[in-house]
mmCIF file of C-alpha atoms in Angstrom:
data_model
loop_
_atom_site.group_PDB
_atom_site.id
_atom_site.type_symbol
_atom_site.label_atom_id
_atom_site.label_comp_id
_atom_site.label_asym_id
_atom_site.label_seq_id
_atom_site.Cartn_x
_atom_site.Cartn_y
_atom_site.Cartn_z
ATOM 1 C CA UNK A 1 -22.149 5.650 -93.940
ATOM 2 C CA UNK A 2 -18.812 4.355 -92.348
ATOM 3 C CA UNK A 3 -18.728 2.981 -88.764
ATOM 4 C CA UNK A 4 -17.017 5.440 -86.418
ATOM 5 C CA UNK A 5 -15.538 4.435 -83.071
ATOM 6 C CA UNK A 6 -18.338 6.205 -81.524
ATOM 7 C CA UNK A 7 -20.496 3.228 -82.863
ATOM 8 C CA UNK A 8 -18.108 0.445 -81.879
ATOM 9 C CA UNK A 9 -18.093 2.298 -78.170
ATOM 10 C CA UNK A 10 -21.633 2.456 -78.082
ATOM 11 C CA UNK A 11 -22.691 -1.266 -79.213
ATOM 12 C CA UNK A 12 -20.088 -2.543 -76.812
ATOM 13 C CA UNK A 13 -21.290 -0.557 -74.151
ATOM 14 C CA UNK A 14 -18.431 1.530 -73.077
ATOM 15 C CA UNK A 15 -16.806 4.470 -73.294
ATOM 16 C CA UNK A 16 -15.352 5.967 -76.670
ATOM 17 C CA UNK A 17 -11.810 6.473 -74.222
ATOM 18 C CA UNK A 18 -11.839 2.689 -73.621
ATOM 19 C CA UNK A 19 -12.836 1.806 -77.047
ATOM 20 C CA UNK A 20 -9.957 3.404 -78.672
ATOM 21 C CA UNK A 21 -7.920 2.121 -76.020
ATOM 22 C CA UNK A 22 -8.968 -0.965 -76.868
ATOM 23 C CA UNK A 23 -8.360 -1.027 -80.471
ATOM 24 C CA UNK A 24 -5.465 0.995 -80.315
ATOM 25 C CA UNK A 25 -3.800 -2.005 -78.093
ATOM 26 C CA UNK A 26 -0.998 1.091 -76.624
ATOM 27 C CA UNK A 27 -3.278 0.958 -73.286
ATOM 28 C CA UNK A 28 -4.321 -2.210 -71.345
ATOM 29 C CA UNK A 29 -7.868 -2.648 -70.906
ATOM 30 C CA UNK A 30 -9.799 -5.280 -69.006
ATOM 31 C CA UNK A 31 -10.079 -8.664 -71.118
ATOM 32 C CA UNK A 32 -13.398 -8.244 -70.600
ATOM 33 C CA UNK A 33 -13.588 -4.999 -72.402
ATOM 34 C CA UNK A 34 -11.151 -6.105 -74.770
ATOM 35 C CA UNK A 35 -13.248 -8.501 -76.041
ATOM 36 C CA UNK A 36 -16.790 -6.780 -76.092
ATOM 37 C CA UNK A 37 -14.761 -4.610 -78.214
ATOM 38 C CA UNK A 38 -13.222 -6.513 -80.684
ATOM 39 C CA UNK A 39 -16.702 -8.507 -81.155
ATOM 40 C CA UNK A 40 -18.542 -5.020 -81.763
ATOM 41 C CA UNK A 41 -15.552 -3.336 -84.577
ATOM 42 C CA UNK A 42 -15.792 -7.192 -86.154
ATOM 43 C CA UNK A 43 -19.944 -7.193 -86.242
ATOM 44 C CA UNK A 44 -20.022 -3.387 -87.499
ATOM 45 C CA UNK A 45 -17.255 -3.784 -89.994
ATOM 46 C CA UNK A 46 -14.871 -1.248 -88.273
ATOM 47 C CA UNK A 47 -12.294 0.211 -90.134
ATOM 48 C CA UNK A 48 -9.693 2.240 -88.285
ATOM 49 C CA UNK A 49 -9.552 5.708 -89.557
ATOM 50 C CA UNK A 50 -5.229 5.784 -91.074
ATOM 51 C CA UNK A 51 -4.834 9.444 -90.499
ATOM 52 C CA UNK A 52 -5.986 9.474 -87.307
ATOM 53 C CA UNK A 53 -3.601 6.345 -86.553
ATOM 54 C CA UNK A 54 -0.546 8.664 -87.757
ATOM 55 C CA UNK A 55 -1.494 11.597 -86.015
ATOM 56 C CA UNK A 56 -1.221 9.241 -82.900
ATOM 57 C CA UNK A 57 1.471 7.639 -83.732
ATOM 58 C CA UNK A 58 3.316 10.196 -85.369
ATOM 59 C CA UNK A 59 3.846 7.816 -88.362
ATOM 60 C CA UNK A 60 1.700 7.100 -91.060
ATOM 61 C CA UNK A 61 3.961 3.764 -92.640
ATOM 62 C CA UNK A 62 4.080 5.392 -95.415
ATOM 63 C CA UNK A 63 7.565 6.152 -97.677
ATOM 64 C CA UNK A 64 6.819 8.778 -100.571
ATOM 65 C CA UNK A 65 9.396 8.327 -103.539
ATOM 66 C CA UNK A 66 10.008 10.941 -106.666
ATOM 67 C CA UNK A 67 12.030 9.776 -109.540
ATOM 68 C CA UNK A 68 12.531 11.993 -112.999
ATOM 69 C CA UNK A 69 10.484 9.568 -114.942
ATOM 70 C CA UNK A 70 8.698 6.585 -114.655
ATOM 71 C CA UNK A 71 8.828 6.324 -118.955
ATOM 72 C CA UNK A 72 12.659 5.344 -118.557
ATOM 73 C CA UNK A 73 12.507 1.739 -117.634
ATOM 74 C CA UNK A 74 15.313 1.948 -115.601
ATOM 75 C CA UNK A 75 13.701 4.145 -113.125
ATOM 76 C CA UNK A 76 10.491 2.026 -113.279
ATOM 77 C CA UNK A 77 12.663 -0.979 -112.661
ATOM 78 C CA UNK A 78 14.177 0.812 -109.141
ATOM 79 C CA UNK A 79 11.111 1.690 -108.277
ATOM 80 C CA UNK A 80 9.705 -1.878 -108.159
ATOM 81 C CA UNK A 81 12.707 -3.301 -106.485
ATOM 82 C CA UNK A 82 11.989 -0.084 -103.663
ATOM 83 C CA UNK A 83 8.327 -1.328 -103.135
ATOM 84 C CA UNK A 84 9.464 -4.764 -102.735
ATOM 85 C CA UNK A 85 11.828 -3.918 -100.068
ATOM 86 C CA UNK A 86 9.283 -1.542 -98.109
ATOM 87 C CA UNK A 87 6.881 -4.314 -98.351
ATOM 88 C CA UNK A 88 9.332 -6.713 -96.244
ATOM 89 C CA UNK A 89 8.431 -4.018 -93.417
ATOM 90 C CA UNK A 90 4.636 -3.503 -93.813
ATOM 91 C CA UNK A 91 5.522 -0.566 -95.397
ATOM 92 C CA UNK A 92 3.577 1.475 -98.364
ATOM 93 C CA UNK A 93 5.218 3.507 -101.126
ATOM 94 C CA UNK A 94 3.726 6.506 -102.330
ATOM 95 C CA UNK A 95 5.527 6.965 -105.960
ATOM 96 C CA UNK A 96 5.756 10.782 -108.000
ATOM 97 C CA UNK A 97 6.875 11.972 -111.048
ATOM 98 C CA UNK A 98 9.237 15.020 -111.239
ATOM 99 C CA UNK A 99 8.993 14.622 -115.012
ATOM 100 C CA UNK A 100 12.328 16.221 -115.228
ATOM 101 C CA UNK A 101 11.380 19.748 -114.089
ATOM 102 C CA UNK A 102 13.071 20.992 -110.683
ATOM 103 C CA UNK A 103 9.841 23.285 -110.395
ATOM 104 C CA UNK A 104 7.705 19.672 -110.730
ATOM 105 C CA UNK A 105 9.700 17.799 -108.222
ATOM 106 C CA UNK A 106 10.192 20.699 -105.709
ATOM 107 C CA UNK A 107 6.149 20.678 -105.568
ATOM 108 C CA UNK A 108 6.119 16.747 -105.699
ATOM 109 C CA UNK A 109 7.796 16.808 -102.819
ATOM 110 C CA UNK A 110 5.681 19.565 -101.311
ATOM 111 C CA UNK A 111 2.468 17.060 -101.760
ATOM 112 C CA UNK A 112 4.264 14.003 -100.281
ATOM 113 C CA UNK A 113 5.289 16.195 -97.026
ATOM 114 C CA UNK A 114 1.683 16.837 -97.060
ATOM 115 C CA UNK A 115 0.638 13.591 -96.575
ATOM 116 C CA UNK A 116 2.975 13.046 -93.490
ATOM 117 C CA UNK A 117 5.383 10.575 -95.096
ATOM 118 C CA UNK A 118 7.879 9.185 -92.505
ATOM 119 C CA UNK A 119 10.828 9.265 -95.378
ATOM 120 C CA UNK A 120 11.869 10.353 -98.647
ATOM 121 C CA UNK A 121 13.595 8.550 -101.465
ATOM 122 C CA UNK A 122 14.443 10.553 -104.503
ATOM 123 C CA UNK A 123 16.276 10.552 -107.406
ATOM 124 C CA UNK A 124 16.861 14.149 -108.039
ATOM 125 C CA UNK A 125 16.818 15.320 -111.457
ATOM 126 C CA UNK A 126 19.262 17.997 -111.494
ATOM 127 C CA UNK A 127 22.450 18.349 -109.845
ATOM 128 C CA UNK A 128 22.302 21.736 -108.947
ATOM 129 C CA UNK A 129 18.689 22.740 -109.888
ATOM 130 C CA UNK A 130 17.231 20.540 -107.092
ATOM 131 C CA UNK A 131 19.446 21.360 -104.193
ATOM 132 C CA UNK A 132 16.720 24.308 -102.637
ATOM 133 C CA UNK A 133 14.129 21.542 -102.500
ATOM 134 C CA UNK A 134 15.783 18.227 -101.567
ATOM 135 C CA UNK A 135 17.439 20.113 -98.810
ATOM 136 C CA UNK A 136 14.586 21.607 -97.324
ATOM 137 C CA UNK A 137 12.699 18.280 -97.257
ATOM 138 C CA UNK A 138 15.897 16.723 -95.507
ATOM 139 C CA UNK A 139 15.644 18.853 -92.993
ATOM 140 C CA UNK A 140 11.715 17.510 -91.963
ATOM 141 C CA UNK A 141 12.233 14.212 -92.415
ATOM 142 C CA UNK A 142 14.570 11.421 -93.176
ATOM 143 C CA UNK A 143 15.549 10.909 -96.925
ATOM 144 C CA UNK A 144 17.699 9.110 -98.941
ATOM 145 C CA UNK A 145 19.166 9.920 -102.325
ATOM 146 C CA UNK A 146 19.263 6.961 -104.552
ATOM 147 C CA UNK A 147 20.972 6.914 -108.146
ATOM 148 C CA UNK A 148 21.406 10.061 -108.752
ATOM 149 C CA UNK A 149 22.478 13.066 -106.255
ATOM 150 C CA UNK A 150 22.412 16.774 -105.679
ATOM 151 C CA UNK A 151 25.961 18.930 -105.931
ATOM 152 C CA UNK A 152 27.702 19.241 -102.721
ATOM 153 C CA UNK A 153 26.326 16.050 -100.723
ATOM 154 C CA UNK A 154 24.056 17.405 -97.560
ATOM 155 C CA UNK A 155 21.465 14.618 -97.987
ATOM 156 C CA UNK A 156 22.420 10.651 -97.744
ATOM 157 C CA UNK A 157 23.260 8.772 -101.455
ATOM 158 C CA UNK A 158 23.160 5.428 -102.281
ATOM 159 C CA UNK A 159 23.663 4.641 -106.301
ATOM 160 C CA UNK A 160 26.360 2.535 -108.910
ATOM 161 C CA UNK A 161 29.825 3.710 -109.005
ATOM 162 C CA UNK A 162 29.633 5.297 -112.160
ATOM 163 C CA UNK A 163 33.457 5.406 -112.858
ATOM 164 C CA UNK A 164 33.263 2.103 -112.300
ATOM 165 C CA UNK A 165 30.979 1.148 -114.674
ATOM 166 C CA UNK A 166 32.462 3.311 -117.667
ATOM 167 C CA UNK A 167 35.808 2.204 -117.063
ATOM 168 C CA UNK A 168 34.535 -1.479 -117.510
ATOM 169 C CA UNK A 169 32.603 -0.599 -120.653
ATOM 170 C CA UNK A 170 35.842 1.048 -122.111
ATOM 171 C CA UNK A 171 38.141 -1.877 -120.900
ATOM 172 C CA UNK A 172 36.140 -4.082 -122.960
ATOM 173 C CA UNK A 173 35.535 -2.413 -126.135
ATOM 174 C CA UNK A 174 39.941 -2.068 -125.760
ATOM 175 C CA UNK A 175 40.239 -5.469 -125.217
ATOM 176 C CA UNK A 176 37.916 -6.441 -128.242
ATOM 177 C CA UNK A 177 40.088 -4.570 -130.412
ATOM 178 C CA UNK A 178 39.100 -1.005 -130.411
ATOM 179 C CA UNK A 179 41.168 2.118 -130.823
ATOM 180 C CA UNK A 180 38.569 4.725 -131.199
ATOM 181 C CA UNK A 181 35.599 5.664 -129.039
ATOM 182 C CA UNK A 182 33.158 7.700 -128.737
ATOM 183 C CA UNK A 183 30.501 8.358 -125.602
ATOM 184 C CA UNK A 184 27.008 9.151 -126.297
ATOM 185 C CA UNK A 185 25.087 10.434 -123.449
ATOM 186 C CA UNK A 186 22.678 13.131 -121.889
ATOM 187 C CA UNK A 187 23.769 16.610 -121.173
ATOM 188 C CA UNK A 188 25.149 17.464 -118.166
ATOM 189 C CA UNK A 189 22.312 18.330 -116.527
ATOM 190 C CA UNK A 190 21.901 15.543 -113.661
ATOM 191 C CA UNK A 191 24.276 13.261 -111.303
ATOM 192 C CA UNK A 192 24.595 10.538 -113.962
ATOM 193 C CA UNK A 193 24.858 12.213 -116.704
ATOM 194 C CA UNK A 194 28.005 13.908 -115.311
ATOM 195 C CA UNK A 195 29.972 10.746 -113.767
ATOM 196 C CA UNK A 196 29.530 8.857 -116.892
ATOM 197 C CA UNK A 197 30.851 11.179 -118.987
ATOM 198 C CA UNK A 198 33.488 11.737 -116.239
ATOM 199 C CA UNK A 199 34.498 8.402 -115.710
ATOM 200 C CA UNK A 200 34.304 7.695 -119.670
ATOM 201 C CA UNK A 201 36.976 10.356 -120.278
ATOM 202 C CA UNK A 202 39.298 8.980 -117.872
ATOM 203 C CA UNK A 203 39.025 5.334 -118.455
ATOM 204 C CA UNK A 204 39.558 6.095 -122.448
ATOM 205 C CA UNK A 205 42.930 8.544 -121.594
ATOM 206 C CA UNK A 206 44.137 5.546 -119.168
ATOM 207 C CA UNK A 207 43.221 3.159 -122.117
ATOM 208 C CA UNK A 208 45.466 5.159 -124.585
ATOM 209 C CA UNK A 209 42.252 5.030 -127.107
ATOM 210 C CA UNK A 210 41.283 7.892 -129.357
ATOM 211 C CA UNK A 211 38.161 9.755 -128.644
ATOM 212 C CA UNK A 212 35.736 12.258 -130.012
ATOM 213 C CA UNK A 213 33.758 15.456 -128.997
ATOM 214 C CA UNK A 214 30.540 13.395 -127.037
ATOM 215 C CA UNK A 215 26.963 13.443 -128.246
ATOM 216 C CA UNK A 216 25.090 14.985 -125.503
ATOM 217 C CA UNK A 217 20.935 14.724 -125.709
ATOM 218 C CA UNK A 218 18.789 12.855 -123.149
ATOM 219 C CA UNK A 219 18.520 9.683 -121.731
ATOM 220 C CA UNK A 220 16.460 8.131 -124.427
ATOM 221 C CA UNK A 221 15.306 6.107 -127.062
ATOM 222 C CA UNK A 222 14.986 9.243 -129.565
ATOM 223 C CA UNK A 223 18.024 10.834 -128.918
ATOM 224 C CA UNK A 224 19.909 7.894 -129.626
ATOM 225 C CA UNK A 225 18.617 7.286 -133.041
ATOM 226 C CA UNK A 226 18.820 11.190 -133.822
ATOM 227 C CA UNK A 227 22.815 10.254 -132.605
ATOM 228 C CA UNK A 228 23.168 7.139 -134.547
ATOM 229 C CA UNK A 229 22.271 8.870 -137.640
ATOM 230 C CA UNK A 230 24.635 11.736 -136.650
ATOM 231 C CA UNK A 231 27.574 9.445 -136.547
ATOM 232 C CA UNK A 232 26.443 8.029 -139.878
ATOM 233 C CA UNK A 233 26.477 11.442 -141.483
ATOM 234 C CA UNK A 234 29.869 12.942 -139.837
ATOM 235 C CA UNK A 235 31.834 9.392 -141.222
ATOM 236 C CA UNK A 236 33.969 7.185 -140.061
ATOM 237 C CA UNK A 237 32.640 5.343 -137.505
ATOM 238 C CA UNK A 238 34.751 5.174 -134.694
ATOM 239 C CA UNK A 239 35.642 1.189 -133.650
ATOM 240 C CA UNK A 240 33.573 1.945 -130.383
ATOM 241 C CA UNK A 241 30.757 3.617 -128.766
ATOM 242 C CA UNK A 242 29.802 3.504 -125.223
ATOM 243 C CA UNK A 243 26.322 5.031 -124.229
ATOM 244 C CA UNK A 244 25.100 6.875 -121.095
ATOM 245 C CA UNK A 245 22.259 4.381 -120.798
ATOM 246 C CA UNK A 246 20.368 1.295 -122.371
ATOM 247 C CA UNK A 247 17.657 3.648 -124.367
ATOM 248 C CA UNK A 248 20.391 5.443 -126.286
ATOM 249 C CA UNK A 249 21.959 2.270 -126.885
ATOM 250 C CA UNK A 250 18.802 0.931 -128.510
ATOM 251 C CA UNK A 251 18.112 3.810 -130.385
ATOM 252 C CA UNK A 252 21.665 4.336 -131.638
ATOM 253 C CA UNK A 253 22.028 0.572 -132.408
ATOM 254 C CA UNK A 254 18.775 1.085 -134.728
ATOM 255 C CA UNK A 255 20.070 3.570 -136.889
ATOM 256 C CA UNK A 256 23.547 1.937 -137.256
ATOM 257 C CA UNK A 257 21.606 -1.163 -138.458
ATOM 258 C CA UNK A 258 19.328 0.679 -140.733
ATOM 259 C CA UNK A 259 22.241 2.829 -142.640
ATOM 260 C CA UNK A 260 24.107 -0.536 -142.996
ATOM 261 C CA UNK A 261 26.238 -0.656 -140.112
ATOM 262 C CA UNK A 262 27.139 -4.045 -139.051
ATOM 263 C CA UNK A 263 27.009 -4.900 -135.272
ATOM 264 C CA UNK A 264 29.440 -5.835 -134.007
ATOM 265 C CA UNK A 265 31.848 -6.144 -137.147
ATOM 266 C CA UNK A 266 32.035 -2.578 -137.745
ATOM 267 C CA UNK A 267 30.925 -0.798 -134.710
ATOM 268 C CA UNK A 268 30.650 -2.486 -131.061
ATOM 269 C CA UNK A 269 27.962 -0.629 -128.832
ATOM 270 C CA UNK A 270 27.729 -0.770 -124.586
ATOM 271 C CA UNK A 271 24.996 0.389 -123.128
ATOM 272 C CA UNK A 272 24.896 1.070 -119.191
ATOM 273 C CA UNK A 273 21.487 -0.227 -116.863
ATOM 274 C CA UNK A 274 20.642 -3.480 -117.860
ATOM 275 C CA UNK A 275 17.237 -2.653 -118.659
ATOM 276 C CA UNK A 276 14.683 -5.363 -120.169
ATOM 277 C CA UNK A 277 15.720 -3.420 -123.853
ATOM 278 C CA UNK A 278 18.941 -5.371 -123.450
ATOM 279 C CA UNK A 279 17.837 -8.424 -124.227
ATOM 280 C CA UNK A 280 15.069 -7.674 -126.505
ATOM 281 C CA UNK A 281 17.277 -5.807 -128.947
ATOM 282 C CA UNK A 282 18.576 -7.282 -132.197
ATOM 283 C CA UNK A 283 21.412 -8.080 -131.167
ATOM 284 C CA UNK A 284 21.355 -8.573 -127.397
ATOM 285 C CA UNK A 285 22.896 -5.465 -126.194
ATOM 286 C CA UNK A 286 26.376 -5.699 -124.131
ATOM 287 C CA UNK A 287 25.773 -3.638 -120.985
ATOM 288 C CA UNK A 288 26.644 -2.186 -118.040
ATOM 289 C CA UNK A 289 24.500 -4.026 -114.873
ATOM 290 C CA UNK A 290 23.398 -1.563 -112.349
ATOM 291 C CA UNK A 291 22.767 -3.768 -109.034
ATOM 292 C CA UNK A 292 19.121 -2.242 -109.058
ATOM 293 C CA UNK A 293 18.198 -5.175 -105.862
ATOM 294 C CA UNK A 294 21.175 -4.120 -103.814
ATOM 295 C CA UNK A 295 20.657 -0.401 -103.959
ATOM 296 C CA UNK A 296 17.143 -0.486 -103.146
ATOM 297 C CA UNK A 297 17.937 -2.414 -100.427
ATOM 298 C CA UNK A 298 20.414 -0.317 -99.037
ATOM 299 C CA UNK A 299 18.473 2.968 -99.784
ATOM 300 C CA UNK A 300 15.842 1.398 -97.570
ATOM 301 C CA UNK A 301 18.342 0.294 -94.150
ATOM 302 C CA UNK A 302 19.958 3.867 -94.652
ATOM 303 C CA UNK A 303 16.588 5.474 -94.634
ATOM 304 C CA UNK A 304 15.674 3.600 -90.984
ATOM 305 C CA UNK A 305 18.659 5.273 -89.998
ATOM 306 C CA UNK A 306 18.205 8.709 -90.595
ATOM 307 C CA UNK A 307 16.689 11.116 -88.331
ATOM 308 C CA UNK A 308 15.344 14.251 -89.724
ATOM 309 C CA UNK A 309 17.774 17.481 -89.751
ATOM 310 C CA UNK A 310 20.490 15.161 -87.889
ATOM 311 C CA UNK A 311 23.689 17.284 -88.602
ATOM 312 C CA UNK A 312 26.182 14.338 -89.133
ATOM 313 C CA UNK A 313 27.944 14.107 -91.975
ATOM 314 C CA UNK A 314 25.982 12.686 -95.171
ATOM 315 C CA UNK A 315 27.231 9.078 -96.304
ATOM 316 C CA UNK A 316 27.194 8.066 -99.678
ATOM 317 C CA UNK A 317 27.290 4.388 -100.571
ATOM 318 C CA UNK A 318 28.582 3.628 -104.149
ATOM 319 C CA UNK A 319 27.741 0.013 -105.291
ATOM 320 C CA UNK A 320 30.005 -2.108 -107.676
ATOM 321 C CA UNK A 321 28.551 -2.690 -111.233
ATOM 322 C CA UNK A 322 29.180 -5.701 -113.464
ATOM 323 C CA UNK A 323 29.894 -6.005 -117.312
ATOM 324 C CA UNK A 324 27.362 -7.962 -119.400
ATOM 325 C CA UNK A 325 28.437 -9.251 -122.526
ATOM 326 C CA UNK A 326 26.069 -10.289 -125.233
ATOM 327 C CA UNK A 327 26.063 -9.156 -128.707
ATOM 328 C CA UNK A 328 26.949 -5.651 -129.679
ATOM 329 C CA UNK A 329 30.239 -5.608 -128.787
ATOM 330 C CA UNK A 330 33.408 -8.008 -130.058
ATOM 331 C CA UNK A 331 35.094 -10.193 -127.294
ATOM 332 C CA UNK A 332 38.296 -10.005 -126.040
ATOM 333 C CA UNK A 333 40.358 -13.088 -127.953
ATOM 334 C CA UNK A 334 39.655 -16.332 -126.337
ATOM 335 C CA UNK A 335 36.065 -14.970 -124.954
ATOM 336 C CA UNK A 336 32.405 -15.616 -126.345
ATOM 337 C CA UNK A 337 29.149 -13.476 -126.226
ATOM 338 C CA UNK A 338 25.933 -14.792 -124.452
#
């Protein structure tokens, strides 16, 4: 049976008012008191009851967090670097799935509201399909959009600049020699998805480079070998192509390989994340680095920021990417691969 502060009150001979008072350390007692209590919840293994903490306190130090997918190692990579962060405030994260379905993460969010979270961090999984939910939980308490975003702002964003990113990716593959390209992503479904294709379209026109109709699938592993093997069967190859993500970059690169494709000789692959896949690939994958550390960080200070239905303006932070160049792609003259 646990130890209530009844029994705490009761072996320290006072009153259950000036035990909690006691404990709670928000009233002053006498040191006398303060003592006899402390040597009572100590003896009697006291454990303070959490909920009734947060009902007190009106927080609970608690941060719930719903991303599309904890499979995608990119997410479970942002995720961890989240967790750290909370942790250098004594905070706890609660972590949920929206497995990709608006109806999932609308109810996901539901639960975590439940359980009195003081914030939200969420990487929504459709741009328009998750407005009704991510707005409504906005409005009770603070949250943050990180990565990915909703159409039409109304909730705080902090993610990579996307454009950004894709115009480096393209800049290289030019510089290596390239004159076609071709982008490889996930369909248009999500935040991402969109502003890589976006910003892929305009760095290639700026470029001058020739481009073909996109592969749209998902962000994975299997859709990028189903789209490796597609290029294989439409012929040529294009000198270039740029993916939506490390997974498809993998799984694309595997394909090429396995109908003969040489890497980077005949085709030069970029990826986008800078997953762990990037380096375990054959070859080391060329990527895009999303600054996973410095948006989790800064998803976190917004979030201590916000107030709950506060009606100013939503800010959205868009962090610089870098360029990593390994393998899969052919350097600009005068430049090496790592």
């Amino acid at each position: 049976m646990s130890v209530t502060i009844h029994d705490v009150a009761r072996a320290a001979g006072v009153s259950v008012a000036s035990a909690s008072r006691a404990l709670s350390g928000r009233r002053r007692v006498t040191p006398e008191i303060a003592e006899r209590v402390a040597r009572a919840a100590a003896e009697l293994g006291y454990q303070p009851n959490a909920v009734a903490k947060a009902l007190r306190d009106q927080t609970t130090g608690t941060i719930g967090m719903v991303v599309p997918g904890i499979g995608n190692p990119f997410f479970t990579t942002i995720v961890e670097a989240v967790e750290r962060e909370l942790q250098n405030f004594g905070t706890d994260l609660l972590l949920c799935s929206s497995q990709s379905s608006p109806e999932v993460e609308a109810r996901r969010l539901e639960t975590l509201l439940a359980r009195r979270v003081d914030g939200l961090i969420i990487s929504p999984c459709g741009i328009e399909a998750s407005v009704p939910a991510v707005l409504d939980a906005a409005r009770r308490v603070p949250l943050v959009q990180l990565d990915r975003h909703i159409e039409g702002g109304g909730a705080d964003w902090v993610g990579v600049d996307d454009e950004a990113g894709m115009s480096q990716a393209v800049d290289h593959v030019a510089a290596g020699g390239a004159h076609s390209v071709v982008f490889v992503g996930s369909r248009l479904l999500n935040s991402s998805a969109r502003l890589r294709l976006d910003g892929f379209e305009r760095a290639a026109a700026r470029a001058g480079m020739e481009t073909r109709t996109p592969l749209l699938g998902d962000f994975t592993l299997e859709w990028g070998i189903e789209a490796g093997r597609r290029l294989l069967d439409d012929g040529p190859l294009p000198d270039a192509v740029v993916c939506g993500n490390d997974e498809i970059a993998v799984g694309l690169l595997r394909s090429l390989r396995t109908g003969g494709t040489r890497i980077p000789e005949d085709v030069s692959v970029v990826g986008f994340d800078d997953v762990g896949h990037a380096t375990m690939c054959d070859p080391p994958l060329t990527t895009v680095r999303q600054p996973v550390e410095e948006m989790a960080a800064e998803a976190v200070r917004l979030l201590g920021q916000i107030k709950a239905g506060d009606p100013r303006p939503a800010q959205r932070i868009a962090i610089a990417p870098s360029i990593v160049v390994r393998q899969t792609s052919r350097p600009a003259a005068g430049r090496e691969t790592t």
